[in-house]
Amino acid sequence: MGKIFITLKSDLCSASGDGFSSIIDTDVCYDKYGFPYIGGRRLKGCLRAAAELIGSPYIDEIFGKSGSSNRGSLFISDARLPDIEELHAEAKCLDSENVLGLFTYIRASTAIENDTAKYNSLRFTRVIKHYSPFDGNELVFCANVEINKDYEPEFSDICKALRNIGYKRNRGYGAVKCEYVHGTGKAATAFESVSKDELEIRYTLRLDSNLMIPGQTSDETSDHILGTAMLGFLAGEYLKLYPADSEFEEIFLKNNVRFSNLIISDRAGTEYFPVPTIVGKIKGESGYFNILESGNEEERIIKPLKKGYCSTDLSVVSPLTETIYHHSTGKEGTLYTQTCLCSDQYFRGSISGKAEFIHKLYPLLVSGSIHIGRSKSAQYSSCSLHDISLNEAKRNEFVINPDKTFIVIAASDILLPDGEGGYNISVDAFKKSLGLESLKLDKDCKRKCSALRYRTIAGYNTMWNLKKPNARAIAAGSTLVFKAEKEMSLSEVMYIGAKQNEGFGKVMIIAADRFRKRSCSSISSELSESSNSGSLTELIEKNKKSESIRMKAIRFVENNIGLYSKKEVTPSQVGRWMMIVKQSDSYEELLKVVNSGKIDNFKEIVVKAGAEEYSGDSWPEYLLLILRLIKYAKRGE
């Protein structure tokens, strides 16, 4: 994996297409912590324009061709600050607006007509500062790049040809120096072979960038990573090394390998599942309730949750999403939005099946970066393996005693064939597929606990360029509650129905007494680990102190006009006072000069301004700001 380093040679506006309330008309791209970045899609587009400028013969091979099913060989991430992970760890306990203020500022501009500002043309633009707030050097952004090694020399020249990026690049913004640094390719990864008939890979993905997995609508992301996304990725990696032979069909086109959906998790790999219909909220109360356990209490309306993921202790989480603005090119370019999963989140899932096939897939999964979802060659989709294990696929079972309640939860959408080319979404079909058709639903409690949800499954086949037929499915989170009539041995996890290789058909069976009656509160899907100190925190505190000094200086000048409105106080006199402040090595030395000289007016200003409050290191900044304001006020008289 190689890297692109982008060094700013001027201020930059990597416009997001969005504004900030009614204050800022054009805003820059920045993440949830406040750090600015250059979007991978914008960067890829600028690089393509640079390639066309120098007449590169490999444009389509590198960047791809619109309307073609064959993508280019280039994968490029967002360009971010080099030490962004360390900065994120510190910024988790900081206000994102304060962080953004370190790297950006707001500029105003107007249109000129007949040598005057055009009416109603004042616009405010947020721009990224040319220089780093940490060391004062030119700010540098870094993007990860994957490209076929045959095109690396040409791509290096294309990067050198890129001189401008972003909004208003013909108005002095966005001058950059871009260079490509060659990296190492994918390394073959060894692993310990497990000699079992059925194996399971359990793994956690960390989103290194925002991720767009098309959901029920084309502009909204799914709240989980579909099993088909991982199936498609590994199929592509497989075809780079092996032909599309009969083994390819056995692995990817039949139900020999199950690619589960990946559900929101955390750094520790906590297991969550779609929130079942027995989990709900009471209006005006915090936390979540187990409807099954609350059935015999006083009548209170508990509304089942419609979305989210939970664990048996009723900790409910939901992935963070972000709305992104894009501009389509062409004759009728339009601005459009789409939601995506935010970066720096963790998703956990599994791949299980015959050992011979899992042994083939494991090296493909661990040998390089993972790109899935929409716009996977730029900006979105970059993921990395955070945790992975390869073990025997065990069928864990538990025993439920007579008259004890257990719960069946659809952990993914379920497609139950009806034998006539369609799918059956009835309760009876669900029970029969589980082998529980003779068991009655538990209806002892006052509240309705068993409930099925439904959704329409759609899709698009890019190879055939056709929409897939719609299918009605039993939706994830559907719940059936049973009471055992005799001692029963039940599997904790079962797979039923069609398309199990695409993430469908997972069912969890849990004893009712494993669920808590009530949770205390919701928890965040993010880690609480954060740093309370560091260079970033110091800079923000310094900025806050400077703002406090500025506001105090302004108030002092406004409230003490009599101190400098005298005739003997002139702008040149104020200039000499400023020189005295600059030449004083300490506040005590300044007081000696003031007390020994014939500068009573200046002495009165120093005493009344209360500069001793900043006698450490900020007193020159405070006094110079007061004197500068006085100087401009005297010029205006």
C-alpha positions as semicolon CSV with decimal commas, in nm:
position;residue;x (nm);y (nm);z (nm)
1;M;0,000;0,000;0,000
2;G;0,140;0,336;-0,105
3;K;0,063;0,684;0,022
4;I;-0,006;1,025;-0,127
5;F;0,126;1,324;0,068
6;I;-0,046;1,656;-0,003
7;T;0,135;1,965;0,129
8;L;-0,066;2,287;0,136
9;K;0,091;2,586;-0,039
10;S;-0,204;2,815;0,039
11;D;-0,530;2,808;0,230
12;L;-0,764;2,532;0,113
13;C;-1,142;2,494;0,092
14;S;-1,222;2,124;0,046
15;A;-1,590;2,211;0,018
16;S;-1,842;1,961;0,154
17;G;-2,138;2,109;-0,036
18;D;-2,295;2,197;0,298
19;G;-2,315;2,516;0,499
20;F;-2,325;2,588;0,870
21;S;-2,667;2,715;0,973
22;S;-2,706;3,066;0,827
23;I;-2,355;3,172;0,926
24;I;-2,131;2,991;0,674
25;D;-2,235;2,954;0,311
26;T;-1,961;2,710;0,207
27;D;-1,815;2,470;0,462
28;V;-1,515;2,237;0,446
29;C;-1,512;1,860;0,496
30;Y;-1,438;1,766;0,856
31;D;-1,503;1,459;1,067
32;K;-1,708;1,422;1,385
33;Y;-1,409;1,524;1,598
34;G;-1,353;1,849;1,404
35;F;-1,047;1,751;1,197
36;P;-1,058;1,866;0,832
37;Y;-0,986;1,624;0,549
38;I;-0,986;1,605;0,169
39;G;-1,250;1,363;0,040
40;G;-1,121;1,065;-0,158
41;R;-1,375;1,122;-0,435
42;R;-1,263;1,483;-0,477
43;L;-0,899;1,377;-0,472
44;K;-0,956;1,104;-0,728
45;G;-1,139;1,348;-0,957
46;C;-0,858;1,604;-0,931
47;L;-0,599;1,336;-1,006
48;R;-0,796;1,226;-1,312
49;A;-0,807;1,587;-1,434
50;A;-0,430;1,607;-1,385
51;A;-0,387;1,282;-1,582
52;E;-0,590;1,426;-1,870
53;L;-0,383;1,745;-1,855
54;I;-0,055;1,560;-1,907
55;G;-0,209;1,320;-2,160
56;S;-0,164;0,997;-1,965
57;P;-0,228;0,687;-2,183
58;Y;-0,355;0,482;-1,885
59;I;-0,643;0,696;-1,757
60;D;-0,912;0,429;-1,789
61;E;-0,685;0,153;-1,657
62;I;-0,605;0,359;-1,345
63;F;-0,929;0,547;-1,276
64;G;-1,186;0,327;-1,448
65;K;-1,438;0,414;-1,716
66;S;-1,792;0,538;-1,657
67;G;-2,056;0,279;-1,747
68;S;-1,809;-0,009;-1,747
69;S;-1,841;-0,306;-1,511
70;N;-1,460;-0,317;-1,484
71;R;-1,332;-0,067;-1,230
72;G;-0,989;0,092;-1,242
73;S;-0,696;-0,036;-1,044
74;L;-0,683;0,268;-0,811
75;F;-0,815;0,262;-0,454
76;I;-0,771;0,588;-0,265
77;S;-0,883;0,690;0,083
78;D;-0,968;1,031;0,226
79;A;-0,659;1,245;0,279
80;R;-0,627;1,308;0,651
81;L;-0,371;1,442;0,896
82;P;-0,080;1,195;0,931
83;D;-0,131;1,116;1,303
84;I;-0,508;1,119;1,289
85;E;-0,567;0,808;1,506
86;E;-0,369;0,956;1,796
87;L;-0,548;1,287;1,751
88;H;-0,886;1,113;1,752
89;A;-0,801;0,939;2,079
90;E;-0,732;1,275;2,243
91;A;-1,022;1,457;2,075
92;K;-1,293;1,221;2,208
93;C;-1,321;1,431;2,523
94;L;-1,297;1,768;2,343
95;D;-1,551;1,992;2,174
96;S;-1,533;1,941;1,796
97;E;-1,592;2,314;1,736
98;N;-1,280;2,398;1,936
99;V;-1,078;2,142;1,738
100;L;-1,211;2,276;1,407
101;G;-1,116;2,629;1,512
102;L;-0,751;2,526;1,537
103;F;-0,730;2,426;1,170
104;T;-0,978;2,658;0,997
105;Y;-1,106;3,015;0,988
106;I;-1,386;3,201;0,809
107;R;-1,335;3,439;0,517
108;A;-1,588;3,680;0,370
109;S;-1,613;3,774;0,002
110;T;-1,841;3,974;-0,225
111;A;-1,902;4,000;-0,598
112;I;-1,784;4,326;-0,757
113;E;-2,002;4,516;-1,001
114;N;-1,906;4,860;-1,138
115;D;-1,619;4,883;-0,891
116;T;-1,849;4,833;-0,591
117;A;-1,973;4,537;-0,397
118;K;-2,276;4,380;-0,561
119;Y;-2,592;4,396;-0,352
120;N;-2,672;4,081;-0,152
121;S;-2,351;3,906;-0,263
122;L;-2,173;3,878;0,074
123;R;-2,071;3,515;0,130
124;F;-1,881;3,345;0,412
125;T;-1,648;3,052;0,344
126;R;-1,468;2,832;0,594
127;V;-1,114;2,750;0,480
128;I;-0,835;2,526;0,609
129;K;-0,532;2,717;0,728
130;H;-0,213;2,697;0,526
131;Y;0,003;2,626;0,831
132;S;-0,024;2,364;1,103
133;P;-0,127;2,489;1,451
134;F;0,119;2,243;1,607
135;D;0,455;2,341;1,461
136;G;0,384;2,628;1,221
137;N;0,495;2,427;0,918
138;E;0,284;2,382;0,607
139;L;-0,009;2,151;0,677
140;V;0,022;1,801;0,529
141;F;-0,253;1,551;0,449
142;C;-0,196;1,183;0,378
143;A;-0,410;0,935;0,179
144;N;-0,366;0,559;0,148
145;V;-0,342;0,426;-0,206
146;E;-0,362;0,084;-0,367
147;I;-0,276;0,056;-0,736
148;N;-0,148;-0,206;-0,976
149;K;0,233;-0,192;-0,963
150;D;0,246;-0,173;-1,344
151;Y;0,091;0,174;-1,329
152;E;0,286;0,310;-1,032
153;P;0,545;0,511;-1,237
154;E;0,266;0,676;-1,439
155;F;0,061;0,742;-1,126
156;S;0,361;0,906;-0,960
157;D;0,386;1,152;-1,252
158;I;0,011;1,220;-1,231
159;C;0,048;1,308;-0,863
160;K;0,330;1,551;-0,941
161;A;0,108;1,721;-1,199
162;L;-0,164;1,789;-0,940
163;R;-0,117;2,151;-0,831
164;N;-0,462;2,268;-0,716
165;I;-0,748;2,112;-0,520
166;G;-1,083;2,228;-0,394
167;Y;-1,317;2,524;-0,414
168;K;-1,207;2,860;-0,563
169;R;-0,881;2,715;-0,684
170;N;-0,866;3,000;-0,940
171;R;-0,895;3,255;-0,657
172;G;-0,580;3,164;-0,468
173;Y;-0,713;2,871;-0,267
174;G;-0,601;2,512;-0,285
175;A;-0,244;2,536;-0,412
176;V;-0,077;2,206;-0,317
177;K;0,229;1,991;-0,368
178;C;0,136;1,627;-0,424
179;E;0,370;1,330;-0,424
180;Y;0,323;0,953;-0,430
181;V;0,538;0,732;-0,207
182;H;0,562;0,369;-0,312
183;G;0,456;0,113;-0,053
184;T;0,471;-0,261;-0,016
185;G;0,212;-0,487;-0,176
186;K;-0,003;-0,745;-0,004
187;A;0,199;-0,993;0,191
188;A;0,108;-1,359;0,204
189;T;-0,024;-1,438;0,550
190;A;0,041;-1,772;0,712
191;F;-0,214;-1,926;0,944
192;E;-0,249;-2,237;1,153
193;S;-0,464;-2,496;0,977
194;V;-0,754;-2,634;1,179
195;S;-0,840;-2,996;1,088
196;K;-1,219;-2,999;1,135
197;D;-1,505;-3,059;0,895
198;E;-1,682;-2,728;0,968
199;L;-1,493;-2,409;1,050
200;E;-1,593;-2,058;1,147
201;I;-1,405;-1,729;1,108
202;R;-1,516;-1,468;1,359
203;Y;-1,384;-1,122;1,288
204;T;-1,428;-0,753;1,365
205;L;-1,392;-0,478;1,105
206;R;-1,293;-0,124;1,194
207;L;-1,417;0,146;0,957
208;D;-1,115;0,354;0,860
209;S;-1,338;0,583;0,654
210;N;-1,709;0,645;0,614
211;L;-1,894;0,351;0,462
212;M;-2,197;0,351;0,231
213;I;-2,386;0,020;0,215
214;P;-2,705;0,087;0,014
215;G;-3,013;0,011;0,223
216;Q;-3,383;0,021;0,140
217;T;-3,338;0,353;-0,044
218;S;-3,045;0,434;-0,269
219;D;-2,941;0,744;-0,075
220;E;-2,948;0,590;0,273
221;T;-2,700;0,343;0,411
222;S;-2,791;0,019;0,582
223;D;-2,723;0,023;0,958
224;H;-2,514;-0,294;0,925
225;I;-2,270;-0,444;0,675
226;L;-2,450;-0,693;0,455
227;G;-2,312;-1,043;0,413
228;T;-2,330;-0,990;0,035
229;A;-2,075;-0,710;0,067
230;M;-1,816;-0,944;0,217
231;L;-1,912;-1,220;-0,027
232;G;-1,849;-0,984;-0,319
233;F;-1,520;-0,859;-0,178
234;L;-1,378;-1,206;-0,118
235;A;-1,503;-1,327;-0,456
236;G;-1,306;-1,045;-0,619
237;E;-0,994;-1,130;-0,418
238;Y;-1,035;-1,498;-0,509
239;L;-1,051;-1,423;-0,883
240;K;-0,722;-1,233;-0,861
241;L;-0,548;-1,560;-0,774
242;Y;-0,766;-1,841;-0,907
243;P;-0,994;-1,899;-1,208
244;A;-1,374;-1,893;-1,194
245;D;-1,387;-2,270;-1,174
246;S;-1,620;-2,520;-1,006
247;E;-1,461;-2,448;-0,668
248;F;-1,551;-2,080;-0,707
249;E;-1,913;-2,181;-0,758
250;E;-1,905;-2,409;-0,454
251;I;-1,772;-2,132;-0,231
252;F;-1,961;-1,826;-0,351
253;L;-2,268;-1,938;-0,544
254;K;-2,403;-2,219;-0,327
255;N;-2,485;-2,250;0,042
256;N;-2,158;-2,418;0,134
257;V;-2,024;-2,101;0,300
258;R;-2,230;-1,859;0,508
259;F;-2,127;-1,492;0,503
260;S;-2,311;-1,338;0,798
261;N;-2,409;-0,974;0,829
262;L;-2,171;-0,764;1,038
263;I;-2,342;-0,595;1,334
264;I;-2,231;-0,288;1,528
265;S;-1,985;-0,380;1,804
266;D;-1,697;-0,218;1,990
267;R;-1,323;-0,255;2,026
268;A;-1,372;-0,543;2,271
269;G;-1,586;-0,736;2,019
270;T;-1,910;-0,727;2,218
271;E;-2,183;-0,934;2,052
272;Y;-2,510;-0,756;1,970
273;F;-2,817;-0,869;1,778
274;P;-3,116;-0,687;1,621
275;V;-3,337;-0,554;1,898
276;P;-3,629;-0,800;1,945
277;T;-3,993;-0,698;1,978
278;I;-3,986;-0,776;2,352
279;V;-3,759;-0,473;2,418
280;G;-3,929;-0,134;2,450
281;K;-3,944;0,208;2,618
282;I;-4,190;0,384;2,845
283;K;-4,252;0,747;2,763
284;G;-4,089;0,977;3,017
285;E;-3,864;0,708;3,168
286;S;-3,502;0,633;3,097
287;G;-3,362;0,298;2,997
288;Y;-3,530;0,003;2,826
289;F;-3,780;-0,255;2,944
290;N;-3,827;-0,626;2,886
291;I;-4,195;-0,647;2,787
292;L;-4,199;-1,017;2,870
293;E;-4,104;-0,953;3,234
294;S;-4,325;-0,643;3,270
295;G;-4,644;-0,818;3,160
296;N;-4,795;-0,867;3,508
297;E;-4,709;-0,527;3,650
298;E;-4,931;-0,220;3,658
299;E;-5,057;-0,118;3,317
300;R;-4,804;0,106;3,148
301;I;-4,760;0,155;2,777
302;I;-4,431;0,001;2,667
303;K;-4,364;0,078;2,302
304;P;-4,136;-0,180;2,131
305;L;-3,821;-0,039;1,972
306;K;-3,831;-0,041;1,594
307;K;-3,457;-0,037;1,530
308;G;-3,121;-0,072;1,696
309;Y;-2,915;-0,357;1,838
310;C;-2,899;-0,493;2,190
311;S;-2,755;-0,759;2,416
312;T;-2,928;-0,973;2,679
313;D;-2,860;-0,709;2,946
314;L;-3,073;-0,469;2,735
315;S;-2,783;-0,244;2,643
316;V;-2,907;-0,082;2,321
317;V;-2,671;0,064;2,060
318;S;-2,706;0,212;1,713
319;P;-2,431;0,292;1,463
320;L;-2,349;0,657;1,400
321;T;-2,437;0,792;1,057
322;E;-2,351;1,110;0,870
323;T;-2,512;1,296;0,581
324;I;-2,271;1,365;0,296
325;Y;-2,320;1,614;0,012
326;H;-2,203;1,536;-0,341
327;H;-2,222;1,707;-0,677
328;S;-2,288;1,499;-0,987
329;T;-2,101;1,601;-1,300
330;G;-2,237;1,619;-1,652
331;K;-2,460;1,849;-1,851
332;E;-2,710;1,883;-1,567
333;G;-2,496;1,864;-1,256
334;T;-2,702;1,840;-0,939
335;L;-2,631;1,850;-0,568
336;Y;-2,746;1,539;-0,383
337;T;-2,706;1,388;-0,039
338;Q;-2,660;1,040;0,100
339;T;-2,609;0,899;0,445
340;C;-2,319;0,674;0,540
341;L;-2,183;0,493;0,843
342;C;-1,929;0,708;1,028
343;S;-1,568;0,603;1,047
344;D;-1,399;0,474;1,363
345;Q;-1,675;0,222;1,438
346;Y;-1,653;-0,155;1,478
347;F;-1,869;-0,424;1,318
348;R;-1,856;-0,795;1,397
349;G;-1,963;-1,099;1,198
350;S;-1,861;-1,448;1,087
351;I;-1,789;-1,670;0,788
352;S;-1,862;-2,040;0,835
353;G;-1,870;-2,350;0,620
354;K;-1,673;-2,650;0,500
355;A;-1,314;-2,651;0,621
356;E;-1,160;-2,679;0,272
357;F;-1,337;-2,361;0,163
358;I;-1,267;-2,166;0,483
359;H;-0,896;-2,249;0,450
360;K;-0,913;-2,090;0,105
361;L;-1,089;-1,774;0,226
362;Y;-0,892;-1,703;0,543
363;P;-0,571;-1,583;0,370
364;L;-0,776;-1,363;0,136
365;L;-0,939;-1,193;0,433
366;V;-0,619;-1,118;0,626
367;S;-0,379;-1,034;0,343
368;G;-0,467;-0,669;0,283
369;S;-0,707;-0,382;0,325
370;I;-1,079;-0,436;0,270
371;H;-1,289;-0,224;0,033
372;I;-1,665;-0,273;0,030
373;G;-1,980;-0,072;-0,038
374;R;-2,056;0,215;-0,274
375;S;-1,769;0,428;-0,410
376;K;-1,529;0,166;-0,281
377;S;-1,241;0,294;-0,493
378;A;-1,251;0,640;-0,335
379;Q;-1,357;0,807;-0,010
380;Y;-1,578;0,532;0,132
381;S;-1,531;0,167;0,218
382;S;-1,180;0,142;0,359
383;C;-1,189;-0,111;0,645
384;S;-0,927;-0,296;0,845
385;L;-0,936;-0,618;1,045
386;H;-0,931;-0,543;1,413
387;D;-0,972;-0,896;1,546
388;I;-1,000;-1,237;1,382
389;S;-1,013;-1,600;1,497
390;L;-1,046;-1,935;1,322
391;N;-1,215;-2,213;1,515
392;E;-1,429;-2,520;1,479
393;A;-1,791;-2,439;1,398
394;K;-1,965;-2,579;1,706
395;R;-2,337;-2,629;1,755
396;N;-2,387;-2,494;2,106
397;E;-2,696;-2,631;2,277
398;F;-2,873;-2,569;2,605
399;V;-3,146;-2,755;2,793
400;I;-3,476;-2,584;2,874
401;N;-3,689;-2,734;3,152
402;P;-4,068;-2,787;3,132
403;D;-4,283;-2,471;3,179
404;K;-3,978;-2,252;3,121
405;T;-4,000;-1,977;2,862
406;F;-3,758;-1,935;2,573
407;I;-3,737;-1,675;2,297
408;V;-3,670;-1,720;1,926
409;I;-3,519;-1,408;1,763
410;A;-3,457;-1,350;1,393
411;A;-3,095;-1,231;1,401
412;S;-3,113;-1,148;1,029
413;D;-3,380;-1,127;0,761
414;I;-3,526;-1,469;0,678
415;L;-3,643;-1,601;0,340
416;L;-3,859;-1,915;0,370
417;P;-3,935;-2,071;0,028
418;D;-4,301;-2,162;-0,021
419;G;-4,229;-2,427;-0,288
420;E;-4,397;-2,220;-0,561
421;G;-4,118;-1,981;-0,648
422;G;-4,202;-1,734;-0,372
423;Y;-4,147;-1,696;0,002
424;N;-4,372;-1,773;0,298
425;I;-4,385;-1,511;0,575
426;S;-4,637;-1,679;0,806
427;V;-4,585;-1,770;1,172
428;D;-4,660;-2,134;1,094
429;A;-4,388;-2,147;0,829
430;F;-4,141;-1,989;1,073
431;K;-4,228;-2,243;1,344
432;K;-4,206;-2,535;1,101
433;S;-3,860;-2,431;0,978
434;L;-3,744;-2,434;1,342
435;G;-3,895;-2,775;1,409
436;L;-4,134;-2,623;1,664
437;E;-4,459;-2,657;1,471
438;S;-4,618;-2,864;1,751
439;L;-4,540;-2,604;2,017
440;K;-4,788;-2,326;2,094
441;L;-4,686;-1,964;2,140
442;D;-4,675;-1,847;2,501
443;K;-4,981;-1,627;2,565
444;D;-4,985;-1,627;2,945
445;C;-4,863;-1,274;2,991
446;K;-5,095;-0,978;2,942
447;R;-4,882;-0,811;2,681
448;K;-4,833;-0,922;2,323
449;C;-4,476;-1,052;2,313
450;S;-4,459;-1,262;1,996
451;A;-4,457;-1,052;1,679
452;L;-4,320;-1,077;1,327
453;R;-4,182;-0,787;1,131
454;Y;-4,159;-0,781;0,754
455;R;-3,954;-0,608;0,491
456;T;-3,912;-0,619;0,115
457;I;-3,576;-0,742;-0,008
458;A;-3,453;-0,582;-0,331
459;G;-3,120;-0,557;-0,506
460;Y;-2,931;-0,495;-0,825
461;N;-2,715;-0,729;-1,029
462;T;-2,431;-0,520;-1,173
463;M;-2,308;-0,802;-1,395
464;W;-2,644;-0,832;-1,571
465;N;-2,729;-0,464;-1,523
466;L;-3,074;-0,565;-1,399
467;K;-3,277;-0,524;-1,081
468;K;-3,326;-0,835;-0,872
469;P;-3,687;-0,945;-0,811
470;N;-3,840;-0,814;-0,489
471;A;-3,905;-1,066;-0,213
472;R;-4,101;-1,038;0,112
473;A;-3,898;-1,154;0,411
474;I;-3,941;-1,198;0,783
475;A;-3,740;-0,904;0,914
476;A;-3,457;-0,913;1,166
477;G;-3,583;-0,858;1,521
478;S;-3,897;-1,069;1,474
479;T;-3,965;-1,261;1,794
480;L;-4,156;-1,574;1,894
481;V;-4,204;-1,661;2,263
482;F;-4,261;-2,025;2,361
483;K;-4,312;-2,216;2,685
484;A;-4,156;-2,564;2,691
485;E;-4,406;-2,846;2,746
486;K;-4,127;-3,089;2,829
487;E;-3,752;-3,089;2,869
488;M;-3,601;-2,972;2,540
489;S;-3,250;-2,946;2,396
490;L;-3,220;-2,633;2,182
491;S;-2,944;-2,486;1,964
492;E;-2,835;-2,134;2,051
493;V;-2,793;-2,046;1,682
494;M;-2,970;-2,197;1,381
495;Y;-2,974;-2,119;1,007
496;I;-3,297;-2,163;0,814
497;G;-3,441;-2,074;0,475
498;A;-3,278;-1,957;0,152
499;K;-2,972;-1,744;0,071
500;Q;-2,786;-1,830;0,388
501;N;-2,463;-1,757;0,201
502;E;-2,576;-1,392;0,167
503;G;-2,640;-1,327;0,536
504;F;-3,003;-1,444;0,554
505;G;-3,163;-1,700;0,784
506;K;-2,979;-1,661;1,116
507;V;-3,193;-1,740;1,422
508;M;-3,101;-1,712;1,791
509;I;-3,277;-1,906;2,068
510;I;-3,234;-1,765;2,418
511;A;-3,379;-1,869;2,754
512;A;-3,608;-1,591;2,879
513;D;-3,436;-1,571;3,217
514;R;-3,115;-1,458;3,045
515;F;-3,275;-1,122;2,962
516;R;-3,268;-0,847;3,220
517;K;-3,597;-0,699;3,332
518;R;-3,483;-0,341;3,275
519;S;-3,170;-0,158;3,167
520;C;-3,038;0,153;3,331
521;S;-2,964;0,355;3,017
522;S;-2,845;0,331;2,661
523;I;-2,476;0,311;2,584
524;S;-2,272;0,451;2,303
525;S;-2,121;0,235;2,033
526;E;-1,798;0,430;2,068
527;L;-1,523;0,356;2,313
528;S;-1,501;0,575;2,617
529;E;-1,122;0,563;2,610
530;S;-0,984;0,911;2,564
531;S;-0,697;1,127;2,666
532;N;-0,739;1,440;2,879
533;S;-0,402;1,589;2,793
534;G;-0,175;1,640;2,496
535;S;-0,067;1,895;2,238
536;L;-0,422;1,926;2,102
537;T;-0,566;2,005;2,444
538;E;-0,288;2,257;2,510
539;L;-0,359;2,438;2,183
540;I;-0,731;2,459;2,255
541;E;-0,667;2,593;2,605
542;K;-0,427;2,849;2,459
543;N;-0,692;2,957;2,206
544;K;-0,952;2,992;2,480
545;K;-0,713;3,203;2,684
546;S;-0,635;3,426;2,385
547;E;-1,008;3,473;2,319
548;S;-1,063;3,564;2,684
549;I;-0,780;3,819;2,665
550;R;-0,920;3,966;2,344
551;M;-1,269;4,011;2,486
552;K;-1,135;4,167;2,807
553;A;-0,919;4,411;2,608
554;I;-1,215;4,517;2,393
555;R;-1,434;4,575;2,698
556;F;-1,159;4,776;2,869
557;V;-1,116;5,011;2,571
558;E;-1,494;5,054;2,537
559;N;-1,541;5,134;2,908
560;N;-1,237;5,360;2,957
561;I;-1,257;5,603;2,669
562;G;-1,151;5,890;2,899
563;L;-0,802;5,742;2,945
564;Y;-0,703;5,793;2,580
565;S;-0,934;6,067;2,452
566;K;-0,701;6,342;2,585
567;K;-0,535;6,569;2,332
568;E;-0,183;6,486;2,447
569;V;-0,240;6,118;2,362
570;T;-0,161;6,080;1,991
571;P;-0,129;5,772;1,768
572;S;0,250;5,817;1,755
573;Q;0,259;5,835;2,136
574;V;0,064;5,508;2,156
575;G;0,314;5,358;1,911
576;R;0,601;5,444;2,150
577;W;0,409;5,280;2,437
578;M;0,378;4,965;2,228
579;M;0,756;4,966;2,174
580;I;0,810;4,985;2,552
581;V;0,588;4,677;2,602
582;K;0,773;4,481;2,334
583;Q;1,115;4,565;2,480
584;S;1,025;4,473;2,839
585;D;1,138;4,124;2,938
586;S;0,892;4,095;3,227
587;Y;0,591;4,268;3,374
588;E;0,802;4,389;3,669
589;E;1,052;4,549;3,428
590;L;0,762;4,722;3,249
591;L;0,638;4,866;3,581
592;K;0,985;5,005;3,657
593;V;0,997;5,182;3,320
594;V;0,643;5,317;3,364
595;N;0,711;5,442;3,718
596;S;1,043;5,607;3,628
597;G;0,936;5,792;3,309
598;K;0,703;6,084;3,234
599;I;0,430;5,872;3,083
600;D;0,148;5,922;3,328
601;N;-0,122;5,847;3,072
602;F;0,035;5,509;2,989
603;K;0,086;5,436;3,360
604;E;-0,283;5,496;3,425
605;I;-0,379;5,261;3,141
606;V;-0,145;4,983;3,267
607;V;-0,274;5,009;3,623
608;K;-0,643;5,020;3,537
609;A;-0,616;4,745;3,272
610;G;-0,523;4,491;3,540
611;A;-0,239;4,340;3,336
612;E;-0,094;4,187;3,654
613;E;-0,353;3,911;3,608
614;Y;-0,143;3,795;3,313
615;S;0,196;3,862;3,473
616;G;0,314;3,514;3,370
617;D;0,343;3,523;2,990
618;S;0,027;3,679;2,843
619;W;0,057;4,037;2,968
620;P;0,233;4,163;2,648
621;E;-0,048;4,019;2,431
622;Y;-0,311;4,184;2,652
623;L;-0,149;4,527;2,667
624;L;-0,051;4,533;2,299
625;L;-0,408;4,454;2,199
626;I;-0,539;4,739;2,419
627;L;-0,285;4,982;2,274
628;R;-0,358;4,871;1,918
629;L;-0,729;4,935;1,970
630;I;-0,654;5,277;2,121
631;K;-0,428;5,361;1,827
632;Y;-0,699;5,284;1,570
633;A;-0,954;5,475;1,780
634;K;-0,729;5,784;1,782
635;R;-0,686;5,765;1,403
636;G;-1,063;5,773;1,363
637;E;-1,109;6,089;1,568
